[in-house]
CSV table of C-alpha atoms and ligand atoms in Angstrom, one decimal:
chain,number,residue,atom,x,y,z
A,1,MET,CA,17.5,16.0,7.7
A,2,LEU,CA,18.1,12.4,5.6
A,3,THR,CA,17.4,12.2,1.9
A,4,ALA,CA,15.1,9.5,0.8
A,5,LEU,CA,14.8,7.8,-2.4
A,6,VAL,CA,10.9,6.9,-2.4
A,7,THR,CA,9.5,4.9,-5.1
A,8,GLY,CA,5.5,4.7,-6.1
A,9,GLY,CA,5.8,7.7,-4.2
A,10,ALA,CA,2.0,9.2,-6.5
A,11,GLY,CA,-0.1,5.9,-5.0
A,12,PHE,CA,-2.0,5.7,-2.3
A,13,ILE,CA,0.3,4.8,0.8
A,14,GLY,CA,3.5,6.1,-0.6
A,15,ALA,CA,1.4,9.8,-1.3
A,16,ASN,CA,0.3,9.8,2.0
A,17,PHE,CA,3.7,8.4,3.4
A,18,ILE,CA,5.4,11.6,1.5
A,19,LEU,CA,3.2,14.5,2.7
A,20,LEU,CA,3.5,13.2,5.9
A,21,ALA,CA,7.2,13.1,5.8
A,22,ARG,CA,7.3,16.7,4.1
A,23,LYS,CA,4.7,17.9,6.6
A,24,ASN,CA,6.8,17.1,10.0
A,25,ASP,CA,10.5,17.9,8.0
A,26,TRP,CA,11.1,14.5,8.2
A,27,LEU,CA,12.9,13.6,5.3
A,28,ASN,CA,14.4,15.4,2.1
A,29,ILE,CA,12.4,13.1,-0.6
A,30,ILE,CA,12.8,12.5,-4.1
A,31,ASN,CA,10.0,10.2,-5.2
A,32,LEU,CA,10.2,8.1,-8.3
A,33,ASP,CA,7.1,6.6,-9.9
A,34,LYS,CA,6.3,5.3,-13.4
A,35,LEU,CA,3.3,6.8,-12.8
A,36,THR,CA,0.4,3.7,-13.8
A,37,TYR,CA,-3.0,3.6,-14.1
A,38,ALA,CA,-3.0,3.8,-9.7
A,39,SER,CA,-0.6,6.7,-9.6
A,40,ASN,CA,-2.0,10.6,-9.6
A,41,LEU,CA,0.4,13.8,-8.9
A,42,GLU,CA,-2.6,15.7,-7.8
A,43,ASN,CA,-2.0,13.6,-4.5
A,44,LEU,CA,1.2,15.9,-4.3
A,45,ALA,CA,-0.2,18.9,-5.3
A,46,GLU,CA,0.8,20.9,-1.9
A,47,LEU,CA,4.1,20.3,-2.5
A,48,ARG,CA,4.8,22.4,-5.3
A,49,GLY,CA,7.9,24.5,-4.5
A,50,ASP,CA,8.9,22.7,-2.0
A,51,ARG,CA,12.6,22.5,-2.3
A,52,ASN,CA,13.1,19.4,-0.3
A,53,TYR,CA,10.9,17.6,-2.6
A,54,ASN,CA,11.2,16.1,-6.6
A,55,PHE,CA,9.8,14.1,-8.3
A,56,VAL,CA,11.1,11.8,-10.7
A,57,GLN,CA,8.7,9.8,-13.4
A,58,GLY,CA,10.3,6.6,-14.2
A,59,ASP,CA,10.4,2.9,-13.6
A,60,ILE,CA,12.4,1.0,-10.8
A,61,SER,CA,12.8,-2.1,-13.1
A,62,ASN,CA,15.1,0.3,-15.0
A,63,ILE,CA,18.6,-0.4,-13.2
A,64,GLU,CA,20.7,2.7,-15.1
A,65,LEU,CA,18.0,5.7,-14.1
A,66,VAL,CA,18.0,4.0,-10.8
A,67,SER,CA,21.7,4.4,-10.5
A,68,TYR,CA,21.6,7.7,-12.0
A,69,LEU,CA,19.4,9.1,-9.2
A,70,LEU,CA,21.4,7.4,-6.6
A,71,ASN,CA,24.8,8.9,-8.0
A,72,GLN,CA,22.7,12.3,-8.3
A,73,TYR,CA,21.2,12.6,-5.1
A,74,LYS,CA,23.5,10.3,-2.8
A,75,PRO,CA,20.1,9.1,-0.7
A,76,ASP,CA,20.8,8.0,3.1
A,77,VAL,CA,17.4,5.8,2.8
A,78,ILE,CA,15.4,3.9,0.4
A,79,ILE,CA,12.0,3.0,0.7
A,80,ASN,CA,10.5,0.7,-1.8
A,81,PHE,CA,6.4,1.3,-2.2
A,82,ALA,CA,6.3,0.9,-5.7
A,83,ALA,CA,4.1,-1.9,-7.3
A,84,GLU,CA,1.4,-3.2,-9.0
A,85,SER,CA,-1.0,-3.9,-5.9
A,86,HIS,CA,-4.7,-5.1,-6.7
A,87,VAL,CA,-5.4,-8.9,-6.8
A,88,ASP,CA,-7.8,-8.6,-9.1
A,89,ARG,CA,-6.0,-7.3,-11.5
A,90,SER,CA,-3.1,-9.7,-10.7
A,91,ILE,CA,-5.7,-12.4,-11.4
A,92,PHE,CA,-6.2,-11.0,-15.1
A,93,SER,CA,-2.8,-9.8,-16.4
A,94,PRO,CA,0.1,-11.6,-13.7
A,95,GLN,CA,2.5,-10.7,-15.9
A,96,VAL,CA,3.2,-6.9,-15.2
A,97,PHE,CA,3.4,-8.3,-11.3
A,98,ILE,CA,6.6,-10.0,-12.0
A,99,GLN,CA,8.0,-7.1,-13.6
A,100,THR,CA,7.1,-4.7,-11.2
A,101,ASN,CA,6.9,-6.6,-8.0
A,102,VAL,CA,9.5,-9.2,-8.2
A,103,VAL,CA,12.2,-7.8,-11.5
A,104,GLY,CA,12.1,-3.9,-10.5
A,105,THR,CA,12.1,-4.8,-6.9
A,106,PHE,CA,15.9,-7.3,-7.9
A,107,ASN,CA,17.0,-4.1,-10.1
A,108,LEU,CA,16.4,-1.8,-7.3
A,109,LEU,CA,18.7,-4.2,-4.7
A,110,GLU,CA,20.8,-4.4,-7.5
A,111,ALA,CA,21.5,-0.7,-8.3
A,112,SER,CA,21.2,-0.5,-4.1
A,113,ARG,CA,24.2,-2.7,-3.8
A,114,PHE,CA,26.4,-1.0,-5.9
A,115,TYR,CA,25.6,2.4,-4.5
A,116,TRP,CA,26.0,1.1,-0.8
A,117,GLN,CA,28.8,-1.1,-1.3
A,118,LYS,CA,30.6,2.6,-2.5
A,119,LEU,CA,29.4,4.9,0.0
A,120,SER,CA,32.0,5.7,3.3
A,121,PRO,CA,31.8,3.2,6.1
A,122,GLN,CA,29.8,5.8,8.0
A,123,LYS,CA,27.1,6.0,5.3
A,124,GLN,CA,27.3,2.5,4.4
A,125,GLN,CA,26.3,1.8,8.3
A,126,ASN,CA,23.4,4.8,7.9
A,127,PHE,CA,21.9,3.5,5.0
A,128,ARG,CA,19.1,1.1,5.3
A,129,PHE,CA,16.6,-0.4,2.3
A,130,LEU,CA,12.6,-0.2,3.6
A,131,HIS,CA,10.6,-2.8,1.5
A,132,ILE,CA,6.6,-2.4,1.9
A,133,SER,CA,5.1,-5.6,1.4
A,134,THR,CA,2.4,-7.1,2.4
A,135,ASP,CA,0.1,-9.4,5.1
A,136,GLU,CA,-1.1,-11.5,1.7
A,137,VAL,CA,2.3,-13.5,1.2
A,138,TYR,CA,1.2,-15.3,4.6
A,139,GLY,CA,-1.7,-17.0,2.7
A,140,SER,CA,-5.1,-17.4,4.4
A,141,LEU,CA,-5.8,-18.0,8.0
A,142,GLN,CA,-8.8,-20.3,9.0
A,143,ALA,CA,-11.5,-18.5,11.6
A,144,ASP,CA,-9.7,-19.8,14.9
A,145,ALA,CA,-6.2,-19.7,13.7
A,146,ALA,CA,-3.6,-17.4,15.5
A,147,ALA,CA,-3.2,-14.2,13.6
A,148,PHE,CA,0.2,-13.5,11.6
A,149,LYS,CA,3.4,-13.0,13.1
A,150,GLU,CA,6.9,-12.0,11.4
A,151,ASP,CA,7.5,-16.5,11.4
A,152,THR,CA,4.3,-17.4,10.2
A,153,PRO,CA,5.5,-19.5,6.8
A,154,TYR,CA,4.9,-17.6,3.5
A,155,THR,CA,1.8,-19.5,1.7
A,156,PRO,CA,0.9,-17.1,-1.0
A,157,ASN,CA,-2.3,-17.7,-3.3
A,158,SER,CA,-2.6,-15.2,-5.5
A,159,PRO,CA,-0.4,-14.0,-8.7
A,160,TYR,CA,0.1,-10.5,-6.4
A,161,ALA,CA,0.7,-12.0,-3.3
A,162,SER,CA,3.4,-14.4,-4.7
A,163,SER,CA,5.4,-11.8,-6.5
A,164,LYS,CA,5.1,-10.0,-3.2
A,165,ALA,CA,6.6,-13.4,-1.6
A,166,ALA,CA,9.6,-13.3,-4.1
A,167,ALA,CA,10.6,-9.7,-3.9
A,168,ASP,CA,10.3,-10.2,0.1
A,169,HIS,CA,12.7,-13.5,-0.4
A,170,PHE,CA,15.3,-11.0,-2.8
A,171,VAL,CA,15.2,-8.4,0.2
A,172,ARG,CA,15.7,-10.8,2.7
A,173,ALA,CA,18.6,-12.7,0.8
A,174,TYR,CA,20.7,-9.2,0.0
A,175,TYR,CA,21.0,-8.9,4.0
A,176,HIS,CA,21.7,-12.6,4.7
A,177,THR,CA,24.3,-12.5,1.4
A,178,TYR,CA,25.9,-8.6,1.0
A,179,LYS,CA,24.6,-7.7,4.1
A,180,LEU,CA,22.9,-4.8,2.7
A,181,PRO,CA,20.9,-2.9,5.4
A,182,THR,CA,17.6,-3.5,4.4
A,183,LEU,CA,14.2,-3.7,6.4
A,184,THR,CA,10.8,-5.1,5.5
A,185,THR,CA,7.3,-4.0,6.6
A,186,ASN,CA,4.7,-6.6,6.2
A,187,CYS,CA,1.0,-4.5,7.0
A,188,SER,CA,-2.5,-5.4,6.7
A,189,ASN,CA,-5.2,-3.8,4.2
A,190,ASN,CA,-5.1,0.0,4.5
A,191,TYR,CA,-7.7,2.3,4.0
A,192,GLY,CA,-7.9,6.4,4.3
A,193,MET,CA,-8.0,9.3,1.6
A,194,ARG,CA,-6.3,9.1,-1.5
A,195,GLN,CA,-7.1,5.1,-2.3
A,196,PHE,CA,-7.9,4.5,-6.1
A,197,PRO,CA,-11.1,3.7,-6.2
A,198,GLU,CA,-10.6,-0.2,-7.3
A,199,LYS,CA,-10.4,-1.2,-3.8
A,200,LEU,CA,-13.3,-2.4,-1.8
A,201,ILE,CA,-13.6,0.9,0.5
A,202,PRO,CA,-13.4,3.6,-2.0
A,203,LEU,CA,-15.2,1.7,-4.5
A,204,THR,CA,-18.2,1.2,-2.7
A,205,ILE,CA,-18.1,4.9,-1.3
A,206,LEU,CA,-18.1,5.9,-5.2
A,207,ASN,CA,-20.5,3.4,-6.4
A,208,ALA,CA,-22.9,4.2,-3.5
A,209,LEU,CA,-23.0,8.1,-4.6
A,210,ASP,CA,-23.8,7.1,-8.1
A,211,GLY,CA,-26.5,4.8,-7.3
A,212,LYS,CA,-24.5,1.6,-8.4
A,213,TYR,CA,-24.7,-1.4,-7.1
A,214,LEU,CA,-22.2,-2.4,-4.3
A,215,PRO,CA,-20.7,-5.6,-5.2
A,216,ILE,CA,-19.7,-8.4,-2.3
A,217,TYR,CA,-17.5,-11.3,-3.3
A,218,GLY,CA,-18.8,-15.3,-2.3
A,219,ASP,CA,-20.8,-14.2,0.8
A,220,GLY,CA,-19.2,-11.5,2.3
A,221,GLN,CA,-17.8,-13.2,5.6
A,222,ASN,CA,-14.1,-12.7,4.5
A,223,ILE,CA,-12.4,-11.4,7.1
A,224,ARG,CA,-9.7,-8.2,6.7
A,225,ASP,CA,-7.5,-6.3,9.1
A,226,TRP,CA,-7.6,-2.9,8.5
A,227,LEU,CA,-5.3,-0.5,9.3
A,228,TYR,CA,-5.4,3.6,8.7
A,229,VAL,CA,-3.0,4.7,6.3
A,230,ILE,CA,-1.8,7.5,8.7
A,231,ASP,CA,-0.9,4.6,11.0
A,232,HIS,CA,0.8,2.8,8.6
A,233,CYS,CA,2.4,5.7,7.5
A,234,GLU,CA,3.9,6.4,11.1
A,235,ALA,CA,5.0,3.2,11.8
A,236,ILE,CA,7.3,3.0,8.7
A,237,TYR,CA,9.1,6.3,9.5
A,238,LEU,CA,9.2,4.2,13.0
A,239,VAL,CA,11.0,1.4,11.5
A,240,LEU,CA,13.1,3.3,9.3
A,241,GLN,CA,14.6,4.9,12.8
A,242,GLN,CA,15.0,2.0,14.7
A,243,GLY,CA,13.9,-1.3,13.3
A,244,LYS,CA,16.7,-3.7,13.7
A,245,ILE,CA,18.3,-4.3,10.7
A,246,GLY,CA,17.8,-7.8,8.4
A,247,GLU,CA,14.0,-7.8,10.3
A,248,THR,CA,10.9,-7.9,9.4
A,249,TYR,CA,7.9,-6.0,11.1
A,250,ASN,CA,4.1,-7.1,11.1
A,251,ILE,CA,2.0,-3.9,11.1
A,252,GLY,CA,-1.7,-4.4,11.4
A,253,GLY,CA,-4.6,-2.4,12.6
A,254,MET,CA,-6.0,-5.0,15.2
A,255,ASN,CA,-9.3,-4.6,13.5
A,256,GLU,CA,-10.5,-7.5,11.9
A,257,GLN,CA,-13.6,-6.9,10.1
A,258,THR,CA,-16.0,-9.1,7.6
A,259,ASN,CA,-16.4,-7.3,4.0
A,260,LEU,CA,-20.2,-7.0,4.3
A,261,ALA,CA,-19.7,-5.3,7.8
A,262,VAL,CA,-17.1,-2.4,6.5
A,263,VAL,CA,-19.8,-2.0,3.0
A,264,ASN,CA,-23.1,-1.7,6.0
A,265,LYS,CA,-20.6,0.6,7.9
A,266,ILE,CA,-20.3,2.8,5.2
A,267,CYS,CA,-23.7,2.6,4.1
A,268,GLY,CA,-24.3,3.6,7.7
A,269,ILE,CA,-22.0,6.8,7.3
A,270,LEU,CA,-23.5,8.1,3.8
A,271,ASP,CA,-27.0,7.8,5.3
A,272,GLU,CA,-26.4,10.3,7.7
A,273,LEU,CA,-23.9,12.1,5.7
A,274,VAL,CA,-26.0,12.6,1.9
A,275,PRO,CA,-29.5,11.0,3.3
A,276,LYS,CA,-31.8,10.5,0.7
A,277,PRO,CA,-35.9,10.1,1.5
A,278,ASN,CA,-36.9,6.7,1.9
A,279,PHE,CA,-33.5,5.2,0.9
A,280,SER,CA,-30.4,3.5,2.5
A,281,TYR,CA,-27.5,2.7,0.3
A,282,SER,CA,-27.4,-0.8,1.7
A,283,SER,CA,-30.1,-1.3,-0.3
A,284,LEU,CA,-27.7,-1.6,-3.3
A,285,ILE,CA,-25.6,-4.2,-1.7
A,286,ASN,CA,-25.1,-7.2,-4.2
A,287,PHE,CA,-23.3,-10.5,-3.6
A,288,VAL,CA,-21.6,-11.2,-6.9
A,289,PRO,CA,-19.4,-14.2,-7.7
A,290,ASP,CA,-16.3,-15.0,-5.8
A,291,ARG,CA,-12.8,-13.6,-6.9
A,292,PRO,CA,-11.4,-17.1,-7.7
A,293,GLY,CA,-8.9,-18.4,-4.7
A,294,HIS,CA,-9.9,-15.6,-2.3
A,295,ASP,CA,-8.1,-15.8,0.6
A,296,ARG,CA,-11.0,-16.1,3.8
A,297,ARG,CA,-9.1,-14.2,6.6
A,298,TYR,CA,-6.1,-11.8,7.1
A,299,ALA,CA,-5.0,-11.0,10.8
A,300,ILE,CA,-2.0,-9.6,12.0
A,301,ASP,CA,-0.1,-9.7,14.8
A,302,CYS,CA,2.0,-6.8,15.5
A,303,SER,CA,3.2,-7.6,19.0
A,304,LYS,CA,6.8,-7.0,17.8
A,305,ILE,CA,6.3,-3.2,16.6
A,306,LYS,CA,4.4,-2.8,19.4
A,307,HIS,CA,7.0,-4.2,22.4
A,308,ASP,CA,10.0,-3.4,19.9
A,309,LEU,CA,9.4,0.2,18.8
A,310,GLY,CA,6.7,1.4,21.0
A,311,TRP,CA,3.6,1.5,18.2
A,312,GLN,CA,0.3,1.2,18.1
A,313,PRO,CA,-2.6,2.1,15.9
A,314,LYS,CA,-4.7,5.5,16.9
A,315,GLU,CA,-7.2,5.8,14.9
A,316,ASN,CA,-10.4,3.6,15.6
A,317,PHE,CA,-12.4,2.1,12.7
A,318,ASP,CA,-15.6,3.7,13.0
A,319,SER,CA,-13.7,7.2,13.0
A,320,GLY,CA,-11.2,6.6,10.6
A,321,LEU,CA,-14.0,5.3,8.1
A,322,ARG,CA,-16.2,8.4,9.0
A,323,LYS,CA,-12.8,11.0,7.9
A,324,THR,CA,-12.3,8.7,4.7
A,325,VAL,CA,-15.8,8.6,3.1
A,326,GLN,CA,-16.1,12.0,4.3
A,327,TRP,CA,-12.4,12.9,2.3
A,328,TYR,CA,-14.1,11.4,-0.7
A,329,LEU,CA,-17.1,13.7,0.0
A,330,ASP,CA,-15.0,17.2,0.1
A,331,ASN,CA,-12.8,15.8,-3.4
A,332,SER,CA,-14.9,15.2,-6.3
A,333,ALA,CA,-12.3,17.1,-8.2
A,334,TRP,CA,-9.9,14.3,-7.7
A,335,VAL,CA,-12.7,11.7,-8.0
A,336,ASN,CA,-13.3,12.8,-11.0
A,337,GLN,CA,-9.5,12.9,-12.3
A,338,VAL,CA,-9.6,9.2,-11.3
A,339,SER,CA,-12.5,8.2,-12.9
A,340,THR,CA,-11.4,7.8,-16.5
A,341,GLY,CA,-12.4,5.4,-19.5
A,342,ALA,CA,-9.0,3.2,-17.9
A,343,TYR,CA,-10.9,3.1,-14.8
A,344,GLN,CA,-14.5,2.8,-16.4
A,345,ASN,CA,-12.9,-0.5,-18.6
A,346,TRP,CA,-11.4,-1.9,-15.7
A,347,LEU,CA,-14.9,-2.0,-13.7
A,348,LYS,CA,-16.2,-3.3,-17.0
A,349,GLN,CA,-14.2,-6.2,-16.8
A,350,ASN,CA,-14.0,-7.0,-13.3
A,351,TYR,CA,-17.2,-6.6,-13.1
A,352,GLU,CA,-19.4,-7.4,-16.0
A,353,ASN,CA,-19.4,-11.3,-15.7
A,354,ARG,CA,-20.3,-10.9,-12.3
A,355,LYS,CA,-23.9,-9.6,-11.9
B,401,NAD,P1,-0.8,2.1,-5.1
B,401,NAD,O1,-1.3,0.9,-6.2
B,401,NAD,O2,-1.7,2.7,-4.8
B,401,NAD,O3,0.7,3.1,-5.8
B,401,NAD,C1,1.4,2.2,-6.1
B,401,NAD,C2,2.1,3.2,-6.8
B,401,NAD,O4,3.8,2.9,-7.5
B,401,NAD,C3,1.6,4.2,-7.8
B,401,NAD,O5,1.9,5.5,-8.1
B,401,NAD,C4,2.5,3.6,-9.2
B,401,NAD,O6,2.4,4.1,-10.3
B,401,NAD,C5,3.9,3.2,-8.5
B,401,NAD,N1,4.5,2.5,-9.5
B,401,NAD,C6,3.8,0.9,-10.3
B,401,NAD,N2,4.8,0.1,-10.5
B,401,NAD,C7,5.7,1.4,-10.8
B,401,NAD,C8,7.4,1.2,-11.4
B,401,NAD,N3,7.7,-0.5,-11.9
B,401,NAD,N4,8.1,1.8,-11.0
B,401,NAD,C9,7.7,2.9,-10.4
B,401,NAD,N5,6.8,2.9,-10.1
B,401,NAD,C10,5.7,1.8,-10.2
B,401,NAD,O7,-0.3,1.0,-4.1
B,401,NAD,P2,-0.4,1.4,-2.3
B,401,NAD,O8,-2.2,1.2,-1.9
B,401,NAD,O9,0.4,2.4,-2.6
B,401,NAD,O10,0.5,0.3,-1.7
B,401,NAD,C11,1.9,1.0,-2.4
B,401,NAD,C12,2.4,-0.4,-1.4
B,401,NAD,O11,2.2,-0.9,-0.1
B,401,NAD,C13,2.6,-1.7,-2.3
B,401,NAD,O12,4.1,-2.3,-2.5
B,401,NAD,C14,1.7,-2.7,-1.9
B,401,NAD,O13,1.9,-4.0,-2.2
B,401,NAD,C15,1.9,-2.5,-0.7
B,401,NAD,N6,0.6,-2.7,0.4
B,401,NAD,C16,-0.4,-2.2,0.2
B,401,NAD,C17,-1.7,-2.3,1.0
B,401,NAD,C18,-2.9,-1.5,0.8
B,401,NAD,O14,-3.8,-2.1,1.3
B,401,NAD,N7,-3.3,-0.6,0.3
B,401,NAD,C19,-1.4,-3.2,2.0
B,401,NAD,C20,-0.6,-4.1,2.6
B,401,NAD,C21,0.5,-3.7,1.4
B,402,TYD,P1,-9.5,-5.5,-1.8
B,402,TYD,O1,-9.5,-4.1,-1.3
B,402,TYD,O2,-9.3,-5.8,-3.4
B,402,TYD,O3,-8.1,-5.7,-0.9
B,402,TYD,P2,-7.8,-7.5,-0.9
B,402,TYD,O4,-7.8,-7.9,-2.4
B,402,TYD,O5,-5.8,-7.0,-1.4
B,402,TYD,O6,-7.5,-8.1,0.4
B,402,TYD,O7,-10.6,-6.5,-1.3
B,402,TYD,C1,-10.9,-6.3,0.0
B,402,TYD,C2,-12.2,-7.3,0.1
B,402,TYD,O8,-12.9,-6.9,-0.5
B,402,TYD,C3,-11.4,-8.5,-0.4
B,402,TYD,O9,-11.8,-9.8,0.4
B,402,TYD,C4,-12.3,-8.7,-1.5
B,402,TYD,C5,-13.5,-8.2,-1.2
B,402,TYD,N1,-14.1,-7.2,-2.2
B,402,TYD,C6,-15.1,-7.4,-2.7
B,402,TYD,O10,-15.8,-8.1,-2.0
B,402,TYD,N2,-15.7,-6.7,-3.6
B,402,TYD,C7,-15.0,-5.8,-4.4
B,402,TYD,O11,-15.9,-5.4,-5.4
B,402,TYD,C8,-13.6,-5.7,-4.0
B,402,TYD,C9,-12.6,-4.7,-4.8
B,402,TYD,C10,-13.1,-6.3,-3.0
């Protein structure tokens, strides 16, 4: 079994990936995570006692720590999930996005390069640096424009998207300049269990259950291409195994939805699962002032990964969303744990002036 250094594995997608990888015995894993507000070690509680899983608290920007871990654990592959990931937070406080997403990825690349150069020729050949990125680097699509392909020019619009774009460029440069065997995936909006409730879908579920208003930015007609997190994790493993070195792969759900449609669907599911007499959760919908620079539409053309690697999403949006809502209903301890004072402060900062 290969050994992977996974960064950011206590967050939403990283934790789902690690759980899937351990369940299927895909990889022996060392998880390096700084444990920011977005992380939750409870995500990985079921791995306690698993000899093929180790956790290290630390920052990907700390090149000495990363170098130490590489020499200590001698991973065959690195999968970089670690990032600041929320667009609204990047608008309030962009600096930490530069620090983690750009400087952090750069330091991780540097440490990887020095480690990789000292490996045996066989290990060097098999080594992979897989960088997880986003469709937001491609900017915003017009309603009738073709979906993003791997060669769509980068036109990032938010501080978050710009920081991810910069990181992607460094990954590309390390392949072209040093021949470090890199892979990059650019995926669309993920949804599913264990997502921190600052993002649209979990925020809507938890606000609705609390009887709080459901904030929809602008006219609610912005479009995202929703991808079930487990489909995404399977795609990542496939790219790791079979992806062509130096290439990028777009991963999408083939599932474009307006934000208003997503929120209405969640309300419909809650009306069924947690009915209240003479009340629909959709009555909590509230249109609020827009996010500055709000991208209108994202859509991924994932024909490359479909044709080259044989991947395609398995989950359909209605059943995936239902499973997601049910997970939040079944995991009130997890929800209580993330609903801290810091989270309440964030809600105040982001929504108070939008009422
Ligand atoms: P998340 O915010 O839920 O988790 C990020 C994790 O990274 C957290 O556990 C956090 O503690 C850790 N982290 C942050 N800074 C770190 C640092 N300096 N060093 C080490 N660990 C650090 O994010 P997510 O939604 O799981 O996203 C994972 C990756 O996927 C990110 O790179 C993100 O840009 C990308 N992505 C996410 C989505 C999505 O819809 N969630 C879509 C496209 C791409
Ligand atoms: P989000 O989950 O923050 O992901 P991203 O900005 O990375 O796409 O937001 C998804 C969409 O939902 C985006 O168009 C912004 C919108 N949105 C709202 O309308 N209200 C909200 O409270 C939030 C958090 C997002």
